[in-house]
């Protein structure tokens, strides 16, 4: 069965076409609504790798262009649009309404719209993607898979902030957590590797990309995660500060002459690695650190230190741990950061095998004697979305 997976941003659309669990083609439409847009299309089985530049005025036009390529007799893989049986949408925020994926009907769409205040930058784009795909692939089932859903198992004492409960009841202020599709996918893969059902696994998953989050998984379910009401909380990220004293906001507003809006932008877009080093790309920062750049070295130390603190905290709540899992761009590729994070944690039962770590010959990079396994598991959120859509539609 053919599934289209869509991840819509405010001016972009990433897409993948799956035949059950096999990805056939993928690409993206970027700069939608700009003077010149980019359409990227890759279909490896036919050795096709296209980048087309043209005006793409809106998401509908972008998706229609993708469909035209998919239907092209030479370059495409569909003979008619109805071959796509389901469109799986990545939806960032599902609030407390969604703990599982859903087939989107008018009620579900309204509930996703109700979550817009919680994710004003993301959900409107996701809704646009859903509305566009409903028009272009009108015979397909539309399925929403939520970044927040996996964390809906957090117990109350974990998701509530220590505020008057009316802020939760009236405004929905609580920890929601994100990257849920990735944490779930790598947890399932880790359970396979551990030869145990996920329900019997205690894990700490570390999704370390431009955005980064940690998740504590007890008996297969998420019991805590580092991102909160928004994806700003927690680990040090590409451009986000992660944890800080909330009083810093008011302090900066008072003393820098910046508005609250500007300070929030600083925390989201000009902090983390970018704030510390001026750079976002972790590879460049590692190179700078090796070359002796003090700011880059400090940024790496701070990043690893923050992750260590979360490992310690989560070890205290998961009970006996089966494994720690590194995933996403940095987690999968930076042996240097993994080594830094694991250094000094031997007394907790975490022992890295430096050679395995260096060679990335994973998934297992812990020493044979390590009580807790250390795994590198490449994430694949799109495959997980395709799986979830497939399971619902079947
Ligand atoms: P996103 O959150 O945008 O999906 P990714 O998961 O792709 O991010 O991760 C992007 C980060 O991974 C970047 O900071 C990039 O520098 C880093 N990265 C990718 N490859 C490597 C590598 N070989 N070594 C170190 N860092 C890497």
PDB file of C-alpha atoms in Angstrom, residues 29 262 283:
ATOM      1  CA  UNK A  29       9.279  21.990  -1.701  1.00  0.00           C
ATOM      2  CA  UNK A 262      12.584  40.080  21.329  1.00  0.00           C
ATOM      3  CA  UNK A 283      30.539  19.563  13.066  1.00  0.00           C
TER       4      UNK A 283
END
